[in-house]
Amino acid sequence: MKIVFESQASCPKCKTPRDPASTVACKKCGLAADRMAGFADKRDANVPDSVRDTVARRLLRLSDETRRLLGIGAVIGLEFSLSVLADVGGCSVEETDDLLSAALGARVLTERTGRVGSYAFTHGLIRNVLRDGLGAARVARIHRRIAHALEHLPARDGAVADIAFHHLAALLELGGQAAV
């Protein structure tokens, strides 16, 4: 999961030109990259509450445990791996896989083609509704647990940036308070 501010040429908060090498945060104002992507993806900011409520009601059809895991997945990003979600969620891979099958059936998630154990939300609005339902302190704790889970995975391209991103996001979520 490499988060960049997609097609934006500058930070949406302070208008500083983006650093193409940075995937973590704006150098001037510190706005986290997922927040920048959020600004780009916040086309749903203009989505009526009734539509967001419809998405939320659709999610209520899933079990509490499935929704809990999906909330963690929403903090990980638009895409996430089964193994990281299981680790952060405190479940076995088998149990997590079973719980996610309900989300696949409800068309909340899709399995990434050619990438076994990799899932993506079918729509950014679903991810945003799930993430928005979590409090800042919970999101910060989840970011911290994600960073720790990623630290224990084999090295891969972008791993250090992903780890740094989640540690930074944990700090920013709490307004810079010690969260890491």
Coordinates of N, CA and C in Angstrom, one line a residue:
M1 N 0.8 -1.2 0.0 CA 0.0 0.0 0.0 C 0.9 1.2 0.0
K2 N 1.0 1.9 -1.1 CA 1.8 3.1 -1.2 C 0.8 4.2 -1.4
I3 N 0.8 5.1 -0.5 CA -0.2 6.2 -0.5 C 0.5 7.5 -1.0
V4 N 0.0 8.0 -2.1 CA 0.5 9.3 -2.6 C -0.7 10.2 -2.8
F5 N -0.4 11.4 -3.1 CA -1.6 12.3 -3.3 C -1.9 12.3 -4.8
E6 N -2.1 11.1 -5.3 CA -2.6 10.8 -6.6 C -2.2 11.9 -7.6
S7 N -3.2 12.5 -8.2 CA -2.9 13.5 -9.3 C -2.8 14.9 -8.8
Q8 N -2.8 15.1 -7.5 CA -2.7 16.5 -7.0 C -1.3 17.0 -7.2
A9 N -1.1 18.2 -7.7 CA 0.2 18.9 -7.8 C 0.6 19.6 -6.6
S10 N -0.3 19.8 -5.7 CA 0.0 20.5 -4.4 C -0.9 20.0 -3.3
C11 N -0.4 20.3 -2.1 CA -1.2 19.9 -0.9 C -2.5 20.7 -0.9
P12 N -3.6 20.0 -0.7 CA -4.9 20.7 -0.7 C -5.1 21.6 0.5
K13 N -4.3 21.5 1.6 CA -4.5 22.3 2.8 C -3.7 23.6 2.7
C14 N -2.4 23.5 2.3 CA -1.6 24.7 2.4 C -1.1 25.1 1.0
K15 N -1.4 24.3 0.0 CA -1.0 24.6 -1.4 C 0.5 24.5 -1.7
T16 N 1.2 23.9 -0.8 CA 2.6 23.6 -1.1 C 2.8 22.6 -2.2
P17 N 3.7 22.9 -3.2 CA 3.9 21.9 -4.3 C 4.3 20.6 -3.7
R18 N 3.7 19.5 -4.2 CA 4.0 18.2 -3.6 C 5.4 17.7 -4.0
D19 N 5.9 17.0 -3.1 CA 7.2 16.3 -3.3 C 7.0 14.9 -3.8
P20 N 7.3 14.7 -5.1 CA 7.0 13.4 -5.7 C 7.6 12.2 -4.9
A21 N 8.7 12.5 -4.2 CA 9.3 11.4 -3.4 C 8.6 11.1 -2.1
S22 N 7.8 12.0 -1.6 CA 7.2 11.9 -0.3 C 5.9 11.1 -0.5
T23 N 5.7 10.1 0.3 CA 4.5 9.3 0.4 C 3.9 9.4 1.8
V24 N 4.5 10.2 2.7 CA 4.0 10.2 4.0 C 3.2 11.5 4.4
A25 N 3.8 12.7 4.1 CA 3.1 13.9 4.5 C 3.6 15.1 3.8
C26 N 2.9 16.2 3.8 CA 3.3 17.5 3.3 C 4.5 18.0 4.2
K27 N 5.5 18.4 3.6 CA 6.7 18.9 4.3 C 6.4 20.2 5.1
K28 N 5.5 21.0 4.6 CA 5.2 22.3 5.2 C 4.2 22.2 6.3
C29 N 3.0 21.6 6.1 CA 2.0 21.6 7.1 C 1.8 20.3 7.8
G30 N 2.4 19.2 7.3 CA 2.4 17.9 7.9 C 1.1 17.1 7.6
L31 N 0.2 17.6 6.7 CA -1.0 16.9 6.4 C -0.6 15.5 5.9
A32 N -1.1 14.5 6.5 CA -0.8 13.1 6.2 C -1.3 12.8 4.8
A33 N -0.5 11.9 4.1 CA -0.8 11.6 2.7 C -2.2 11.0 2.6
D34 N -2.6 10.2 3.5 CA -3.9 9.6 3.4 C -5.0 10.6 3.5
R35 N -4.7 11.7 4.3 CA -5.6 12.8 4.3 C -5.7 13.6 3.0
M36 N -4.5 13.7 2.4 CA -4.4 14.3 1.1 C -5.2 13.5 0.1
A37 N -5.0 12.2 0.1 CA -5.8 11.3 -0.8 C -7.2 11.4 -0.4
G38 N -7.5 11.6 0.9 CA -8.9 11.8 1.3 C -9.5 13.0 0.7
F39 N -8.7 14.1 0.6 CA -9.2 15.3 0.0 C -9.6 15.0 -1.4
A40 N -8.7 14.3 -2.1 CA -8.9 14.0 -3.5 C -10.1 13.0 -3.6
D41 N -10.3 12.1 -2.6 CA -11.4 11.2 -2.6 C -12.6 11.7 -2.0
K42 N -12.5 12.9 -1.4 CA -13.6 13.4 -0.6 C -14.7 14.0 -1.6
R43 N -14.7 13.4 -2.8 CA -15.9 13.7 -3.6 C -17.1 13.3 -2.9
D44 N -17.0 12.4 -2.0 CA -18.1 12.0 -1.2 C -18.5 13.0 -0.1
A45 N -17.7 14.1 0.0 CA -18.0 15.1 1.0 C -19.3 15.8 0.5
N46 N -19.6 15.7 -0.8 CA -20.8 16.3 -1.3 C -21.9 15.3 -1.4
V47 N -21.6 14.1 -0.9 CA -22.6 13.0 -1.0 C -23.7 13.3 0.1
P48 N -24.9 13.2 -0.2 CA -26.0 13.5 0.8 C -25.9 12.5 1.9
D49 N -26.3 12.9 3.1 CA -26.3 12.1 4.3 C -27.1 10.8 4.1
S50 N -28.2 11.0 3.3 CA -29.1 9.8 3.0 C -28.3 8.7 2.3
V51 N -27.4 9.1 1.4 CA -26.6 8.1 0.7 C -25.6 7.4 1.7
R52 N -24.9 8.2 2.5 CA -24.0 7.7 3.5 C -24.8 6.8 4.5
D53 N -26.0 7.2 4.9 CA -26.8 6.3 5.8 C -27.2 5.0 5.1
T54 N -27.4 5.1 3.8 CA -27.8 3.8 3.1 C -26.6 2.9 3.1
V55 N -25.4 3.4 2.9 CA -24.2 2.6 3.0 C -24.0 2.0 4.4
A56 N -24.2 2.8 5.4 CA -24.1 2.4 6.8 C -25.1 1.3 7.1
R57 N -26.3 1.4 6.6 CA -27.4 0.4 6.8 C -27.0 -0.9 6.1
R58 N -26.4 -0.8 4.9 CA -25.9 -2.0 4.2 C -24.8 -2.7 5.0
L59 N -24.0 -1.9 5.7 CA -22.9 -2.5 6.5 C -23.5 -3.2 7.7
L60 N -24.6 -2.7 8.2 CA -25.2 -3.3 9.4 C -25.7 -4.7 9.2
R61 N -25.8 -5.1 8.0 CA -26.3 -6.5 7.7 C -25.2 -7.5 8.0
L62 N -23.9 -7.0 8.1 CA -22.8 -7.8 8.4 C -22.7 -8.0 9.9
S63 N -22.0 -9.1 10.3 CA -21.8 -9.3 11.7 C -20.9 -8.2 12.3
D64 N -21.0 -8.1 13.7 CA -20.2 -7.1 14.4 C -18.7 -7.3 14.2
E65 N -18.3 -8.6 14.2 CA -16.9 -8.9 14.0 C -16.4 -8.6 12.6
T66 N -17.3 -8.9 11.6 CA -16.9 -8.5 10.2 C -16.8 -7.0 10.1
R67 N -17.7 -6.3 10.7 CA -17.6 -4.8 10.6 C -16.4 -4.3 11.4
R68 N -16.0 -4.9 12.5 CA -14.8 -4.5 13.2 C -13.6 -4.7 12.3
L69 N -13.5 -5.8 11.7 CA -12.4 -6.1 10.8 C -12.4 -5.1 9.6
L70 N -13.5 -4.9 9.0 CA -13.6 -3.9 7.9 C -13.2 -2.5 8.4
G71 N -13.5 -2.1 9.6 CA -13.1 -0.9 10.1 C -11.5 -0.8 10.2
I72 N -10.9 -1.9 10.6 CA -9.5 -1.9 10.6 C -8.9 -1.9 9.2
G73 N -9.6 -2.6 8.3 CA -9.2 -2.6 6.9 C -9.3 -1.2 6.3
A74 N -10.3 -0.4 6.7 CA -10.5 0.9 6.2 C -9.4 1.8 6.7
V75 N -8.8 1.6 7.9 CA -7.7 2.4 8.3 C -6.4 2.0 7.6
I76 N -6.3 0.7 7.2 CA -5.1 0.2 6.5 C -5.1 1.0 5.1
G77 N -6.2 1.0 4.5 CA -6.3 1.7 3.2 C -7.4 1.1 2.3
L78 N -7.4 1.6 1.0 CA -8.4 1.1 0.1 C -8.1 -0.4 -0.2
E79 N -6.8 -0.8 -0.1 CA -6.4 -2.2 -0.3 C -5.7 -2.7 1.0
F80 N -5.9 -3.9 1.3 CA -5.2 -4.5 2.4 C -5.0 -6.0 2.2
S81 N -4.0 -6.5 3.0 CA -3.7 -7.9 2.9 C -4.4 -8.7 4.0
L82 N -4.8 -9.9 3.7 CA -5.4 -10.8 4.7 C -4.5 -11.0 5.9
S83 N -3.2 -11.2 5.7 CA -2.4 -11.5 6.8 C -2.2 -10.3 7.8
V84 N -2.1 -9.1 7.2 CA -1.9 -7.9 8.0 C -3.2 -7.6 8.8
L85 N -4.4 -7.8 8.1 CA -5.7 -7.5 8.8 C -5.8 -8.5 9.9
A86 N -5.5 -9.8 9.7 CA -5.6 -10.8 10.7 C -4.7 -10.5 11.9
D87 N -3.5 -10.1 11.6 CA -2.6 -9.7 12.7 C -3.1 -8.5 13.5
V88 N -3.5 -7.5 12.8 CA -3.9 -6.3 13.5 C -5.3 -6.5 14.2
G89 N -6.1 -7.3 13.6 CA -7.4 -7.6 14.2 C -7.4 -8.7 15.3
G90 N -6.3 -9.3 15.5 CA -6.1 -10.3 16.6 C -6.9 -11.6 16.3
C91 N -7.0 -12.0 15.0 CA -7.7 -13.2 14.6 C -6.8 -14.1 13.8
S92 N -7.1 -15.3 13.7 CA -6.3 -16.2 12.8 C -6.6 -15.8 11.4
V93 N -5.7 -16.2 10.5 CA -5.9 -15.9 9.1 C -7.2 -16.6 8.6
E94 N -7.4 -17.9 9.1 CA -8.6 -18.6 8.7 C -9.9 -17.9 9.1
E95 N -9.9 -17.5 10.4 CA -11.1 -16.8 10.9 C -11.4 -15.5 10.2
T96 N -10.3 -14.8 9.9 CA -10.4 -13.5 9.2 C -10.9 -13.8 7.8
D97 N -10.4 -14.8 7.1 CA -10.9 -15.1 5.8 C -12.3 -15.5 5.8
D98 N -12.8 -16.3 6.8 CA -14.2 -16.6 6.9 C -15.1 -15.4 7.1
L99 N -14.6 -14.5 7.9 CA -15.4 -13.3 8.2 C -15.5 -12.4 6.9
L100 N -14.4 -12.3 6.2 CA -14.3 -11.5 5.0 C -15.2 -12.0 3.9
S101 N -15.5 -13.3 3.9 CA -16.3 -13.9 2.8 C -17.7 -13.3 2.8
A102 N -18.2 -13.0 4.0 CA -19.5 -12.3 4.1 C -19.4 -10.9 3.4
A103 N -18.3 -10.2 3.6 CA -18.1 -8.9 3.0 C -18.0 -9.0 1.5
L104 N -17.4 -10.1 1.0 CA -17.3 -10.4 -0.4 C -18.6 -10.6 -1.0
G105 N -19.4 -11.4 -0.3 CA -20.8 -11.7 -0.7 C -21.7 -10.5 -0.8
A106 N -21.5 -9.6 0.2 CA -22.2 -8.4 0.2 C -21.7 -7.3 -0.8
R107 N -20.7 -7.6 -1.5 CA -20.0 -6.8 -2.5 C -19.5 -5.5 -1.8
V108 N -19.0 -5.6 -0.6 CA -18.4 -4.5 0.1 C -16.9 -4.6 -0.2
L109 N -16.4 -5.8 -0.4 CA -15.0 -6.0 -0.8 C -14.9 -6.8 -2.1
T110 N -13.7 -6.7 -2.7 CA -13.4 -7.5 -3.8 C -12.0 -8.1 -3.6
E111 N -11.8 -9.3 -4.1 CA -10.5 -9.9 -4.0 C -9.7 -9.4 -5.2
R112 N -8.4 -9.0 -4.9 CA -7.6 -8.4 -6.0 C -7.2 -9.6 -6.9
T113 N -7.4 -9.4 -8.2 CA -7.1 -10.4 -9.2 C -5.6 -10.6 -9.2
G114 N -5.2 -11.9 -9.1 CA -3.8 -12.2 -9.2 C -3.0 -11.9 -8.0
R115 N -3.6 -11.5 -6.9 CA -2.9 -11.2 -5.7 C -3.7 -12.0 -4.5
V116 N -3.3 -13.2 -4.3 CA -4.0 -14.0 -3.3 C -3.9 -13.4 -1.9
G117 N -5.0 -13.3 -1.2 CA -5.0 -12.7 0.1 C -5.0 -11.2 0.1
S118 N -5.3 -10.6 -1.0 CA -5.3 -9.1 -1.1 C -6.7 -8.7 -1.4
Y119 N -7.3 -7.8 -0.6 CA -8.6 -7.3 -0.8 C -8.7 -5.8 -1.0
A120 N -9.7 -5.3 -1.6 CA -10.0 -3.9 -1.8 C -11.4 -3.6 -1.6
F121 N -11.7 -2.4 -1.1 CA -13.1 -1.9 -0.9 C -13.6 -1.7 -2.3
T122 N -14.9 -2.0 -2.6 CA -15.5 -1.9 -3.9 C -15.7 -0.4 -4.2
H123 N -15.8 0.4 -3.2 CA -16.0 1.9 -3.4 C -15.4 2.6 -2.2
G124 N -14.8 3.8 -2.5 CA -14.1 4.6 -1.5 C -15.1 5.1 -0.4
L125 N -16.4 5.3 -0.8 CA -17.4 5.7 0.1 C -17.6 4.7 1.2
I126 N -17.6 3.4 0.9 CA -17.7 2.4 1.9 C -16.6 2.5 2.9
R127 N -15.4 2.6 2.4 CA -14.2 2.8 3.3 C -14.4 4.0 4.2
N128 N -14.8 5.1 3.6 CA -14.9 6.3 4.4 C -16.0 6.2 5.4
V129 N -17.1 5.6 5.1 CA -18.2 5.4 6.1 C -17.7 4.6 7.3
L130 N -16.9 3.5 7.0 CA -16.4 2.6 8.0 C -15.4 3.4 8.9
R131 N -14.5 4.1 8.2 CA -13.4 4.9 8.9 C -14.0 6.0 9.7
D132 N -15.0 6.7 9.2 CA -15.6 7.8 9.9 C -16.4 7.3 11.1
G133 N -16.7 6.1 11.2 CA -17.4 5.5 12.3 C -16.5 5.2 13.5
L134 N -15.2 5.4 13.3 CA -14.2 5.1 14.4 C -13.8 6.5 15.0
G135 N -13.5 6.5 16.3 CA -13.0 7.7 16.9 C -11.6 7.9 16.6
A136 N -11.1 9.1 16.9 CA -9.7 9.4 16.6 C -8.7 8.6 17.4
A137 N -9.0 8.3 18.7 CA -8.1 7.5 19.5 C -8.1 6.1 19.0
R138 N -9.2 5.6 18.6 CA -9.2 4.2 18.0 C -8.4 4.1 16.7
V139 N -8.6 5.1 15.8 CA -7.9 5.1 14.6 C -6.4 5.2 14.8
A140 N -6.0 6.0 15.8 CA -4.6 6.2 16.1 C -4.0 4.8 16.6
R141 N -4.8 4.1 17.5 CA -4.3 2.8 18.0 C -4.2 1.8 16.8
I142 N -5.1 1.9 15.9 CA -5.1 0.9 14.8 C -3.9 1.2 13.9
H143 N -3.7 2.5 13.6 CA -2.5 2.9 12.8 C -1.2 2.4 13.5
R144 N -1.1 2.5 14.8 CA 0.1 2.0 15.5 C 0.2 0.5 15.4
R145 N -0.9 -0.2 15.5 CA -0.9 -1.7 15.4 C -0.5 -2.1 14.0
I146 N -1.0 -1.3 13.0 CA -0.7 -1.6 11.6 C 0.8 -1.5 11.4
A147 N 1.4 -0.4 11.9 CA 2.8 -0.1 11.7 C 3.6 -1.3 12.4
H148 N 3.2 -1.7 13.5 CA 3.9 -2.8 14.2 C 3.8 -4.1 13.4
A149 N 2.6 -4.4 12.8 CA 2.4 -5.6 12.0 C 3.3 -5.5 10.8
L150 N 3.4 -4.4 10.1 CA 4.2 -4.2 8.9 C 5.7 -4.4 9.2
E151 N 6.1 -4.0 10.4 CA 7.5 -4.1 10.8 C 7.9 -5.6 10.9
H152 N 7.0 -6.5 11.1 CA 7.3 -7.9 11.2 C 7.2 -8.7 9.9
L153 N 6.9 -8.0 8.8 CA 6.7 -8.7 7.6 C 8.1 -8.7 6.9
P154 N 8.3 -9.6 5.9 CA 9.5 -9.6 5.1 C 9.7 -8.3 4.4
A155 N 10.9 -7.9 4.2 CA 11.2 -6.6 3.5 C 10.6 -6.6 2.1
R156 N 10.1 -5.5 1.6 CA 9.5 -5.4 0.3 C 9.6 -3.9 -0.1
D157 N 9.5 -3.6 -1.4 CA 9.5 -2.2 -1.8 C 8.4 -1.4 -1.1
G158 N 8.7 -0.3 -0.6 CA 7.7 0.6 0.0 C 7.4 0.3 1.4
A159 N 8.0 -0.8 2.0 CA 7.6 -1.2 3.3 C 8.0 -0.1 4.4
V160 N 9.2 0.5 4.2 CA 9.6 1.5 5.2 C 8.7 2.7 5.1
A161 N 8.3 3.1 3.9 CA 7.4 4.3 3.8 C 6.0 4.0 4.4
D162 N 5.5 2.7 4.2 CA 4.2 2.3 4.8 C 4.3 2.3 6.3
I163 N 5.4 1.8 6.9 CA 5.6 1.8 8.3 C 5.6 3.2 8.9
A164 N 6.4 4.1 8.2 CA 6.5 5.5 8.7 C 5.2 6.2 8.5
F165 N 4.5 5.9 7.5 CA 3.2 6.5 7.3 C 2.2 6.2 8.4
H166 N 2.1 4.9 8.8 CA 1.2 4.6 9.9 C 1.6 5.1 11.2
H167 N 2.9 5.1 11.5 CA 3.4 5.7 12.7 C 3.0 7.2 12.8
L168 N 3.3 7.9 11.6 CA 3.0 9.3 11.6 C 1.5 9.6 11.7
A169 N 0.7 8.8 11.0 CA -0.8 8.9 11.0 C -1.3 8.7 12.4
A170 N -0.7 7.8 13.2 CA -1.1 7.6 14.6 C -0.8 8.9 15.4
L171 N 0.3 9.5 15.1 CA 0.6 10.8 15.8 C -0.3 11.9 15.4
L172 N -0.5 12.1 14.1 CA -1.4 13.2 13.6 C -2.8 13.0 14.0
E173 N -3.3 11.8 14.1 CA -4.7 11.5 14.5 C -5.0 12.0 15.9
L174 N -3.9 12.0 16.7 CA -4.1 12.5 18.1 C -3.6 14.0 18.2
G175 N -3.4 14.6 17.1 CA -3.0 16.0 17.2 C -1.5 16.2 17.7
G176 N -0.7 15.2 17.3 CA 0.7 15.2 17.7 C 1.0 14.7 19.1
Q177 N 0.0 14.2 19.8 CA 0.3 13.7 21.2 C 1.1 12.4 21.0
A178 N 1.8 12.0 22.0 CA 2.6 10.7 21.9 C 1.7 9.6 21.7
A179 N 1.7 9.0 20.5 CA 0.8 7.8 20.2 C 1.7 6.7 19.8
V180 N 2.9 6.9 19.6 CA 3.8 5.8 19.1 C 4.7 5.4 20.2

